Coordinates of C-alpha atoms in Angstrom, one line a residue:
Chain A
M1 CA 126.1 -78.1 25.8
S2 CA 127.6 -74.6 26.4
L3 CA 124.8 -73.9 29.0
S4 CA 125.8 -77.1 30.8
Y5 CA 129.4 -76.1 31.0
L6 CA 128.3 -72.7 32.3
A7 CA 126.3 -74.4 35.0
V8 CA 129.3 -76.6 35.9
W9 CA 131.6 -73.6 36.2
A10 CA 129.0 -71.6 38.2
L11 CA 128.6 -74.5 40.6
M12 CA 132.4 -74.8 40.9
L13 CA 132.6 -71.2 41.9
V14 CA 129.9 -71.7 44.5
F15 CA 131.9 -74.7 45.8
A16 CA 135.1 -72.6 46.2
A17 CA 133.2 -69.6 47.5
S18 CA 131.6 -71.7 50.2
A19 CA 135.0 -72.7 51.6
I20 CA 136.2 -69.1 51.5
Y21 CA 133.0 -67.9 53.1
G22 CA 133.4 -70.6 55.8
L23 CA 136.9 -69.4 56.7
V24 CA 135.8 -65.7 56.8
W25 CA 132.8 -66.5 58.9
A26 CA 134.9 -68.5 61.3
I27 CA 137.4 -65.6 61.7
Q28 CA 134.6 -63.0 62.2
R29 CA 132.8 -65.1 64.8
G30 CA 136.0 -65.6 66.8
Q31 CA 136.0 -69.4 66.1
L32 CA 139.8 -69.2 65.5
Q33 CA 140.5 -67.7 68.9
G34 CA 140.5 -69.0 72.5
F35 CA 142.1 -72.3 71.6
R36 CA 142.5 -73.5 75.1
A37 CA 138.8 -73.2 75.8
G38 CA 138.0 -74.6 72.3
A39 CA 140.0 -77.8 73.0
R40 CA 138.0 -78.3 76.2
S41 CA 134.6 -77.7 74.6
I42 CA 133.9 -81.4 74.3
F43 CA 134.3 -81.8 78.1
D44 CA 131.7 -80.8 80.7
E45 CA 130.5 -81.7 84.2
E46 CA 129.2 -85.0 83.0
E47 CA 132.6 -86.0 81.4
P48 CA 135.2 -83.6 82.8
V49 CA 138.8 -83.1 81.8
G50 CA 141.0 -85.6 83.7
V51 CA 138.5 -88.5 83.7
P52 CA 139.0 -91.1 81.0
T53 CA 135.7 -92.2 79.5
D54 CA 136.9 -95.7 78.7
A55 CA 138.1 -96.9 82.0
P56 CA 136.9 -99.5 84.6
A57 CA 133.8 -98.5 86.5
R58 CA 135.7 -98.5 89.7
G59 CA 139.2 -99.7 90.2
P60 CA 140.6 -101.1 93.4
G61 CA 140.8 -98.3 96.0
Q62 CA 138.9 -95.8 93.7
R63 CA 135.9 -93.9 94.9
A64 CA 132.6 -94.3 92.9
S65 CA 132.8 -90.6 92.0
E66 CA 136.1 -91.2 90.3
A67 CA 134.6 -93.8 88.0
S68 CA 134.3 -93.3 84.3
P69 CA 130.8 -92.1 83.1
V70 CA 130.0 -95.5 81.7
G71 CA 131.1 -97.0 85.0
R72 CA 129.0 -94.5 86.9
V73 CA 125.9 -95.7 85.0
A74 CA 126.8 -99.2 86.1
N75 CA 127.3 -98.1 89.7
E76 CA 124.0 -96.3 89.8
R77 CA 122.2 -99.3 88.4
E78 CA 123.8 -101.6 90.9
G79 CA 123.1 -99.1 93.8
R80 CA 126.7 -98.5 94.6
Chain B
M1 CA 143.2 -84.0 87.9
E2 CA 141.0 -81.0 87.5
T3 CA 137.8 -80.2 89.3
P4 CA 134.9 -81.7 87.5
G5 CA 133.2 -79.1 85.4
Q6 CA 136.3 -77.0 84.9
G7 CA 136.5 -78.4 81.4
A8 CA 133.0 -77.3 80.3
G9 CA 133.1 -75.7 77.0
P10 CA 132.7 -72.0 76.3
G11 CA 129.2 -70.8 75.6
V12 CA 127.6 -73.8 77.1
D13 CA 124.5 -73.0 79.0
R14 CA 124.4 -75.9 81.5
D15 CA 120.7 -75.9 81.9
E16 CA 120.3 -76.2 78.2
V17 CA 122.8 -79.0 77.7
L18 CA 121.2 -82.3 77.0
R19 CA 122.7 -85.3 78.8
R20 CA 124.7 -87.4 76.4
A21 CA 122.6 -90.4 77.2
E22 CA 119.5 -88.5 75.7
I23 CA 121.5 -87.5 72.6
D24 CA 122.8 -91.1 72.2
A25 CA 119.2 -92.5 72.7
S26 CA 118.0 -90.2 69.9
C27 CA 120.7 -91.6 67.6
R28 CA 120.1 -95.2 68.5
T29 CA 117.9 -96.6 65.7
P30 CA 119.2 -94.7 62.6
V31 CA 122.9 -94.9 63.6
M32 CA 122.7 -98.6 64.5
A33 CA 120.9 -99.2 61.1
F34 CA 123.7 -97.6 59.3
F35 CA 126.3 -99.4 61.4
A36 CA 124.6 -102.8 60.9
S37 CA 124.2 -102.2 57.1
G38 CA 127.9 -101.2 56.9
V39 CA 129.0 -104.5 58.7
F40 CA 126.8 -106.5 56.3
W41 CA 128.4 -104.9 53.3
L42 CA 131.9 -105.4 54.9
L43 CA 131.2 -109.1 54.8
V44 CA 130.0 -109.0 51.2
G45 CA 133.0 -106.8 50.2
S46 CA 135.4 -109.2 51.9
A47 CA 134.0 -112.2 50.0
L48 CA 134.4 -110.3 46.7
A49 CA 137.9 -109.2 47.7
L50 CA 138.9 -112.8 48.5
L51 CA 137.5 -113.9 45.1
A52 CA 139.3 -111.2 43.2
S53 CA 142.6 -111.9 45.1
W54 CA 142.4 -115.6 44.5
K55 CA 141.9 -115.1 40.8
M56 CA 145.1 -113.1 40.6
H57 CA 147.3 -116.2 41.4
S58 CA 144.8 -118.9 40.3
P59 CA 143.0 -117.4 37.2
E60 CA 141.2 -120.6 36.4
F61 CA 139.3 -120.4 39.7
L62 CA 135.5 -119.9 38.8
A63 CA 136.6 -118.6 35.5
D64 CA 133.6 -120.1 33.6
W65 CA 131.2 -117.9 35.4
A66 CA 130.8 -114.6 33.6
W67 CA 129.4 -113.0 36.7
L68 CA 132.5 -113.9 38.7
T69 CA 135.2 -112.9 36.3
F70 CA 138.0 -110.7 37.7
G71 CA 136.8 -107.7 35.6
R72 CA 133.5 -107.7 37.4
V73 CA 134.4 -108.9 40.8
R74 CA 137.1 -106.4 41.4
P75 CA 135.0 -103.3 40.7
A76 CA 132.1 -104.9 42.6
H77 CA 134.5 -105.3 45.6
L78 CA 135.6 -101.6 45.4
S79 CA 132.1 -100.3 45.1
V80 CA 130.7 -102.5 47.9
V81 CA 133.5 -101.5 50.2
A82 CA 133.5 -97.8 49.3
Y83 CA 129.7 -97.2 49.2
G84 CA 128.5 -100.1 51.4
W85 CA 130.9 -100.5 54.2
A86 CA 133.0 -97.3 54.4
S87 CA 130.1 -94.9 53.5
M88 CA 127.4 -96.5 55.6
A89 CA 129.5 -97.0 58.7
G90 CA 130.9 -93.5 58.1
I91 CA 127.4 -91.9 57.9
G92 CA 126.5 -93.7 61.2
A93 CA 129.6 -92.3 62.8
L94 CA 129.1 -88.9 61.3
L95 CA 125.5 -88.5 62.5
W96 CA 126.4 -89.7 66.1
L97 CA 129.4 -87.4 66.3
E98 CA 127.4 -84.4 65.0
A99 CA 124.6 -84.9 67.4
R100 CA 127.1 -85.1 70.3
L101 CA 129.2 -82.1 69.1
C102 CA 126.1 -79.9 68.5
R103 CA 124.5 -81.3 71.7
V104 CA 121.1 -81.8 70.0
R105 CA 118.9 -84.8 69.4
L106 CA 119.2 -86.4 65.9
P107 CA 116.3 -85.0 63.8
W108 CA 114.2 -87.0 61.3
P109 CA 115.1 -90.5 62.5
G110 CA 112.3 -92.0 60.4
L111 CA 113.5 -90.3 57.3
L112 CA 117.1 -91.3 58.0
L113 CA 116.0 -94.9 58.4
A114 CA 114.3 -94.6 55.0
G115 CA 117.5 -93.1 53.6
C116 CA 119.4 -96.1 55.0
A117 CA 117.1 -98.5 53.3
L118 CA 117.3 -96.6 50.0
W119 CA 121.1 -96.6 50.3
N120 CA 121.1 -100.4 50.8
V121 CA 118.9 -100.8 47.8
A122 CA 121.2 -98.6 45.7
V123 CA 124.4 -100.5 46.7
A124 CA 122.7 -103.9 46.2
G125 CA 121.2 -102.9 42.8
G126 CA 124.5 -101.2 41.6
T127 CA 126.5 -104.3 42.7
V128 CA 124.2 -106.7 40.9
E129 CA 124.5 -104.6 37.8
I130 CA 128.3 -104.5 38.0
L131 CA 128.4 -108.3 38.3
A132 CA 125.9 -108.6 35.4
G133 CA 128.4 -106.8 33.3
R134 CA 126.7 -103.4 33.2
G135 CA 129.2 -101.4 35.3
T136 CA 130.3 -98.1 33.9
S137 CA 134.1 -98.9 33.9
V138 CA 134.7 -95.5 35.5
E139 CA 136.7 -96.4 38.6
W140 CA 134.9 -95.4 41.9
L141 CA 131.8 -94.5 39.9
E142 CA 131.0 -98.0 38.6
F143 CA 127.4 -98.1 39.6
P144 CA 125.2 -97.3 36.6
P145 CA 123.8 -93.7 36.8
F146 CA 120.3 -94.8 38.1
W147 CA 121.8 -96.1 41.3
A148 CA 124.1 -93.2 41.6
V149 CA 121.0 -90.9 41.6
L150 CA 119.6 -92.7 44.6
L151 CA 122.8 -92.4 46.5
G152 CA 122.9 -88.7 45.6
V153 CA 119.4 -88.2 47.1
V154 CA 120.5 -89.8 50.4
F155 CA 123.7 -87.8 50.4
L156 CA 121.6 -84.6 50.2
L157 CA 119.4 -85.9 53.1
I158 CA 122.5 -86.4 55.2
T159 CA 123.7 -82.8 54.3
V160 CA 120.3 -81.3 55.3
V161 CA 120.1 -83.2 58.6
S162 CA 123.7 -82.1 59.4
M163 CA 122.9 -78.5 58.7
M164 CA 119.7 -78.8 60.8
M165 CA 121.8 -80.0 63.8
F166 CA 124.3 -77.3 63.2
A167 CA 121.6 -74.6 63.1
A168 CA 120.1 -75.9 66.3
R169 CA 123.4 -76.4 68.1
R170 CA 123.6 -75.6 71.8
V171 CA 127.3 -74.8 71.9
A172 CA 128.9 -71.6 70.6
H173 CA 132.3 -73.1 69.8
I174 CA 132.7 -75.3 66.7
Y175 CA 135.1 -78.1 67.7
V176 CA 137.7 -79.2 65.2
S177 CA 135.8 -82.5 64.5
Q178 CA 132.8 -80.5 63.5
W179 CA 134.9 -78.6 60.9
Y180 CA 136.0 -81.9 59.4
L181 CA 132.5 -83.2 59.3
F182 CA 131.5 -80.0 57.5
G183 CA 134.0 -80.9 54.9
A184 CA 132.5 -84.3 54.5
V185 CA 128.8 -83.3 54.4
L186 CA 129.2 -80.1 52.4
W187 CA 131.9 -80.9 49.9
F188 CA 131.6 -84.6 49.1
P189 CA 127.9 -84.8 48.1
F190 CA 128.6 -81.9 45.8
L191 CA 131.6 -83.7 44.3
Y192 CA 129.6 -86.9 43.9
V193 CA 126.8 -85.2 42.1
M194 CA 129.2 -83.1 40.0
A195 CA 131.4 -86.0 39.0
N196 CA 128.3 -88.1 38.0
V197 CA 126.9 -85.2 35.9
L198 CA 130.2 -84.5 34.2
I199 CA 131.0 -88.2 33.4
H200 CA 127.6 -89.8 33.0
G201 CA 126.1 -86.7 31.5
E202 CA 128.9 -86.9 28.8
L203 CA 130.2 -83.4 29.5
A204 CA 133.6 -84.8 30.2
R205 CA 135.0 -87.1 27.5
G206 CA 138.5 -88.5 26.6
V207 CA 141.3 -87.0 28.6
T208 CA 139.0 -84.7 30.4
Q209 CA 137.0 -87.7 31.6
A210 CA 140.1 -89.3 33.1
A211 CA 141.0 -86.0 34.8
T212 CA 137.5 -85.7 36.2
N213 CA 137.5 -89.3 37.2
W214 CA 140.7 -89.1 39.3
W215 CA 139.8 -85.7 40.7
F216 CA 136.7 -87.3 42.1
A217 CA 138.2 -90.7 43.0
H218 CA 141.0 -89.2 45.1
N219 CA 138.5 -86.9 46.8
V220 CA 136.5 -90.0 48.0
L221 CA 139.4 -90.5 50.3
G222 CA 140.3 -86.9 50.8
L223 CA 137.0 -85.1 51.3
W224 CA 134.8 -88.0 52.4
L225 CA 136.6 -90.8 54.3
T226 CA 139.5 -88.7 55.7
P227 CA 137.4 -86.0 57.3
I228 CA 135.1 -88.5 58.9
G229 CA 138.1 -90.5 60.1
L230 CA 140.0 -87.5 61.5
A231 CA 136.8 -86.1 63.1
A232 CA 136.4 -89.3 64.9
V233 CA 140.1 -89.4 66.0
Y234 CA 140.0 -85.8 67.2
Y235 CA 136.9 -86.7 69.3
L236 CA 137.8 -90.1 70.6
L237 CA 141.4 -89.5 71.6
P238 CA 140.6 -86.7 74.1
K239 CA 137.5 -88.4 75.3
I240 CA 139.0 -91.8 75.9
L241 CA 142.1 -90.3 77.7
G242 CA 140.3 -87.5 79.4
V243 CA 142.8 -84.9 78.1
P244 CA 142.3 -82.1 75.6
I245 CA 144.0 -82.1 72.3
Y246 CA 147.7 -81.1 72.7
S247 CA 147.6 -78.2 70.2
Y248 CA 144.2 -77.0 69.2
H249 CA 145.5 -74.3 66.9
L250 CA 147.5 -76.9 65.0
S251 CA 144.4 -79.0 64.6
L252 CA 142.5 -76.1 63.0
L253 CA 145.5 -75.3 60.8
G254 CA 145.5 -78.9 59.8
F255 CA 141.8 -78.7 58.7
W256 CA 142.1 -75.5 56.7
T257 CA 145.3 -76.7 54.9
L258 CA 143.6 -80.0 54.1
A259 CA 140.7 -78.0 52.7
L260 CA 143.1 -76.0 50.6
F261 CA 145.4 -78.7 49.3
Y262 CA 143.6 -82.1 49.2
N263 CA 141.3 -81.6 46.3
W264 CA 144.2 -80.6 44.0
A265 CA 145.9 -84.0 44.5
G266 CA 143.8 -86.3 42.2
T267 CA 145.7 -85.8 39.0
H268 CA 148.8 -87.4 40.4
H269 CA 147.1 -90.7 39.4
L270 CA 147.6 -89.6 35.7
I271 CA 151.4 -89.1 35.8
G272 CA 152.7 -90.2 32.4
G273 CA 149.2 -89.9 30.9
P274 CA 148.3 -87.6 27.9
L275 CA 147.4 -84.6 30.1
P276 CA 148.8 -81.1 30.0
A277 CA 152.0 -81.2 32.1
W278 CA 150.8 -78.3 34.3
L279 CA 147.7 -80.2 35.3
V280 CA 149.7 -83.2 36.5
T281 CA 152.2 -80.8 38.2
V282 CA 149.3 -79.2 40.1
G283 CA 148.4 -82.6 41.4
V284 CA 152.0 -83.4 42.5
V285 CA 152.3 -80.0 44.2
G286 CA 148.9 -80.5 46.0
S287 CA 150.0 -83.9 47.1
V288 CA 153.4 -82.7 48.5
M289 CA 151.7 -79.8 50.3
M290 CA 149.6 -82.3 52.1
L291 CA 152.6 -82.9 54.3
I292 CA 151.5 -79.8 56.2
P293 CA 148.1 -80.9 57.4
V294 CA 149.4 -84.5 57.9
G295 CA 152.3 -83.2 60.0
T296 CA 150.0 -81.2 62.2
V297 CA 147.7 -84.2 62.7
A298 CA 150.6 -86.6 63.4
L299 CA 152.2 -84.2 65.9
N300 CA 148.9 -83.6 67.7
H301 CA 147.8 -87.2 67.9
H302 CA 151.2 -88.3 69.2
M303 CA 151.6 -85.5 71.8
T304 CA 148.0 -86.0 73.0
T305 CA 148.6 -89.7 73.6
R306 CA 152.1 -89.3 75.0
G307 CA 152.2 -90.4 78.6
H308 CA 149.1 -92.5 78.1
F309 CA 150.4 -95.2 75.7
W310 CA 150.1 -97.8 78.6
R311 CA 146.4 -97.6 78.2
L312 CA 146.7 -99.3 74.8
K313 CA 147.0 -102.5 76.9
E314 CA 143.5 -102.2 78.2
S315 CA 141.3 -99.9 76.0
P316 CA 140.0 -101.5 72.8
T317 CA 138.8 -98.2 71.4
L318 CA 142.1 -96.5 72.1
R319 CA 144.0 -99.4 70.4
F320 CA 141.9 -99.1 67.2
T321 CA 142.1 -95.3 67.2
V322 CA 145.9 -95.1 67.7
F323 CA 146.5 -97.8 65.0
G324 CA 144.3 -95.8 62.6
A325 CA 145.9 -92.5 63.5
M326 CA 149.4 -93.9 62.9
A327 CA 148.3 -95.4 59.6
Y328 CA 146.9 -92.0 58.6
T329 CA 150.3 -90.5 59.0
A330 CA 152.0 -93.4 57.2
V331 CA 149.6 -93.5 54.2
S332 CA 149.7 -89.8 53.8
V333 CA 153.5 -89.5 53.8
Q334 CA 153.7 -92.4 51.5
G335 CA 151.1 -90.8 49.2
S336 CA 153.0 -87.5 49.1
L337 CA 156.2 -89.4 48.1
T338 CA 154.4 -91.6 45.6
A339 CA 153.1 -88.5 43.8
L340 CA 156.7 -87.5 42.9
R341 CA 157.2 -88.2 39.2
S342 CA 160.5 -90.1 39.9
V343 CA 158.8 -92.5 42.3
N344 CA 155.6 -92.8 40.3
E345 CA 157.3 -93.9 37.1
V346 CA 158.4 -97.0 39.0
V347 CA 155.4 -97.9 41.2
H348 CA 152.5 -96.8 38.9
F349 CA 150.4 -99.7 37.6
T350 CA 151.9 -102.1 40.2
H351 CA 150.7 -103.9 43.3
Y352 CA 152.4 -101.1 45.3
T353 CA 149.4 -98.8 44.6
V354 CA 146.9 -101.5 45.7
A355 CA 148.8 -101.8 49.0
H356 CA 148.8 -98.0 49.4
A357 CA 145.1 -97.8 48.9
H358 CA 144.4 -100.4 51.5
L359 CA 146.7 -98.7 54.0
G360 CA 144.4 -95.7 53.6
V361 CA 140.9 -97.2 53.5
Y362 CA 141.7 -100.2 55.8
A363 CA 144.5 -99.4 58.2
F364 CA 143.5 -95.8 58.7
Y365 CA 139.8 -95.4 58.0
S366 CA 138.3 -98.8 58.8
M367 CA 140.3 -99.1 62.0
V368 CA 139.0 -95.7 63.2
I369 CA 135.5 -96.6 62.3
W370 CA 135.8 -99.8 64.3
A371 CA 137.0 -97.6 67.2
V372 CA 133.9 -95.4 66.8
M373 CA 131.7 -98.6 66.9
Y374 CA 133.5 -100.0 69.9
Y375 CA 133.0 -96.7 71.8
A376 CA 129.5 -95.7 70.5
V377 CA 127.6 -99.0 70.3
P378 CA 127.5 -99.6 74.1
R379 CA 126.4 -95.9 74.6
L380 CA 123.8 -96.2 71.9
T381 CA 122.3 -99.5 73.0
G382 CA 123.0 -99.6 76.7
R383 CA 124.7 -103.0 76.2
E384 CA 128.4 -103.7 76.6
W385 CA 130.4 -105.7 74.1
P386 CA 130.2 -109.3 75.5
S387 CA 133.8 -110.3 75.1
A388 CA 137.1 -108.4 75.3
R389 CA 138.7 -111.5 73.9
L390 CA 136.7 -111.3 70.7
I391 CA 137.7 -107.6 70.3
G392 CA 141.3 -108.7 70.7
V393 CA 140.9 -111.4 68.0
H394 CA 139.3 -108.9 65.7
F395 CA 142.1 -106.4 66.3
W396 CA 145.0 -108.8 65.8
C397 CA 143.4 -110.4 62.7
A398 CA 142.9 -106.9 61.1
A399 CA 146.3 -105.6 62.2
V400 CA 148.4 -108.6 61.3
G401 CA 146.4 -109.2 58.1
M402 CA 146.9 -105.6 57.0
A403 CA 150.7 -105.7 57.8
V404 CA 151.2 -108.9 55.8
Y405 CA 149.1 -107.4 52.9
W406 CA 151.0 -104.1 52.9
V407 CA 154.5 -105.5 53.2
G408 CA 154.0 -108.3 50.6
L409 CA 152.4 -106.1 47.9
T410 CA 154.6 -103.1 48.5
W411 CA 157.8 -105.1 48.2
A412 CA 156.4 -107.0 45.1
G413 CA 155.1 -103.7 43.6
V414 CA 158.5 -101.9 43.7
H415 CA 160.3 -104.9 42.3
Q416 CA 157.6 -105.3 39.7
G417 CA 157.8 -101.6 38.7
L418 CA 161.6 -101.8 38.3
Q419 CA 161.4 -105.0 36.2
M420 CA 158.6 -103.5 34.0
N421 CA 160.8 -100.5 33.3
N422 CA 163.6 -102.8 32.2
P423 CA 163.3 -103.8 28.6
E424 CA 165.6 -106.8 29.2
V425 CA 162.9 -108.5 31.4
G426 CA 160.0 -110.2 29.7
F427 CA 156.5 -109.3 30.9
L428 CA 155.6 -112.9 31.9
E429 CA 158.7 -113.1 33.9
V430 CA 157.5 -110.1 35.9
V431 CA 154.1 -111.7 36.4
R432 CA 155.6 -115.0 37.6
Y433 CA 157.8 -113.0 40.1
T434 CA 154.7 -111.5 41.8
V435 CA 152.8 -114.8 42.2
P436 CA 154.2 -115.7 45.7
Y437 CA 153.3 -112.2 46.9
L438 CA 149.8 -112.5 45.5
W439 CA 149.4 -115.7 47.6
S440 CA 150.5 -113.6 50.6
R441 CA 147.8 -111.2 49.8
S442 CA 145.2 -113.9 49.7
L443 CA 146.5 -115.2 53.1
A444 CA 146.3 -111.7 54.5
G445 CA 142.7 -111.4 53.1
V446 CA 141.7 -114.6 54.8
L447 CA 143.0 -113.3 58.1
M448 CA 141.3 -109.9 57.7
T449 CA 138.0 -111.6 56.7
A450 CA 138.2 -113.8 59.8
G451 CA 138.5 -110.6 61.8
H452 CA 135.4 -109.2 60.1
L453 CA 133.4 -112.4 60.8
V454 CA 134.4 -112.3 64.4
F455 CA 133.3 -108.6 64.6
A456 CA 130.0 -109.3 62.9
Y457 CA 129.4 -112.3 65.2
H458 CA 130.2 -110.1 68.2
L459 CA 127.8 -107.4 67.1
L460 CA 125.1 -110.0 66.7
K461 CA 125.9 -111.4 70.2
L462 CA 125.6 -107.9 71.6
A463 CA 122.2 -107.5 70.0
S464 CA 120.9 -110.9 71.1
P465 CA 118.4 -111.0 74.0
S466 CA 120.9 -112.8 76.2
A467 CA 123.4 -109.9 76.1
R468 CA 124.3 -108.2 79.3
W469 CA 123.2 -104.7 80.0
I470 CA 126.0 -102.3 80.4
R471 CA 128.2 -102.8 83.5
G472 CA 131.3 -100.9 82.3
P473 CA 133.6 -101.1 79.3
A474 CA 134.9 -104.4 78.0
L475 CA 138.6 -103.8 78.5
F476 CA 141.5 -106.0 77.7
G477 CA 143.4 -107.8 80.4
R478 CA 142.7 -108.0 84.1
R479 CA 141.2 -104.6 84.6
R480 CA 137.9 -105.5 83.1
L481 CA 135.0 -104.4 85.4
Q482 CA 133.8 -107.9 85.8
E483 CA 137.1 -108.9 87.2
V484 CA 137.5 -105.9 89.5
A485 CA 136.7 -106.6 93.1
P486 CA 133.6 -104.7 94.3

């Protein structure tokens, strides 16, 4: 039984250490810097900042290039 | 509006970047299998919920069937919803989000499909055992250990697949959603295995078992469902609106403070129990400190959406996301306040707690997961949701049902708690007082289940051969693509 408790405690320490290691690793790799660029890392040429991805393919008076990515697929399929 | 491409992330080699369509295609089969399984268990869980709810005000209903007695149906409902619906749909969302965030194809699709099948077998087997009267009676760990081992194996598979995607990632920056998903895939499988070993391995007994039980049970929400839900919100809100998160540094502060405080909170469930006072106090302090990450999340979500609230009129994904995000703030603040001893001594062991739990798992988590499905499924399958009207029916059934549920049970719970603390009031009198509110719960349950049926029907319709290929998002109102003049 005492060996089991020891194993549990050891694993608990590994658990806590993994979180601390993650934080230290993130600081050392500069993950907690450059917040403006970080916030934009999910955008790119395919889905740029400023273009909603859940909007009509092409609204009235809107150019096809201004359509949302989903809409662009529809436009391409329909040859617009 | 900015020039296209200006928003490309740091460290992204554009030649290396996979098109999202390729990433989504690699996710299609495993993620859709997890989503579809989740929806199936949602329907089973809803049926068990209605049964349990009905028995609260009409205890004679199906009372002669041992399999369907309240003591079995209620834990079966909880287990099916937690491990069937929430976990399976959550794993689908998690895999899709990680593939997109790391910009890699989803590895091992065949093995993930096998994992999905194994998970279904485990949930089915565990649920049948609970209904047969062989549940463990340990809340949130009611499946007998054999089925828990199977779930543990799949949890480890998900962790390995996540780590593989992370190791092969094509972006230098780790987006905030990725941090939350780390929390889910690294910490929760560990917690699940550890809690099972401690409790079923008989290392933790008596008071220690209760402490272990609630340390684990609270972390199901804190380190499994919450990280997946928040990762999804932090991804969907900017993507739907086309604007970056308002304050990225606050979002990271929110993650690290959640990592620091959330897993302390579980012992607030044992206020008044025979635990050392310091252990309960640690839980109370951890719960109140959660106001910090919750504050950062609430501020960020609100400020990101500000100026775009009009889009709630047309975007189904945004509507579900915003509802879920607001419910996260509400349930978290309510949770911090409920953990205070003075509040807890009134509302503990009342219907208030049941309403609170549903505000978390339903109003926050489930609404966000539906948002992920409404956004991801068309991109995974290439087919659009056939009917904006059906999405609207689903939303309003879920939202109104949840509101009726929460208001009725919260009101009844507070009153019930005050009456139970008053020695002048007889126990049966308190029970009779709650009956009308228990009917309101069943009514709310019928409404929510109707929404789930509509959603399941809609998903089937999307998968049917007659479904349309994608032409643009199914939006509410007149701005639907089909109604926009070419």
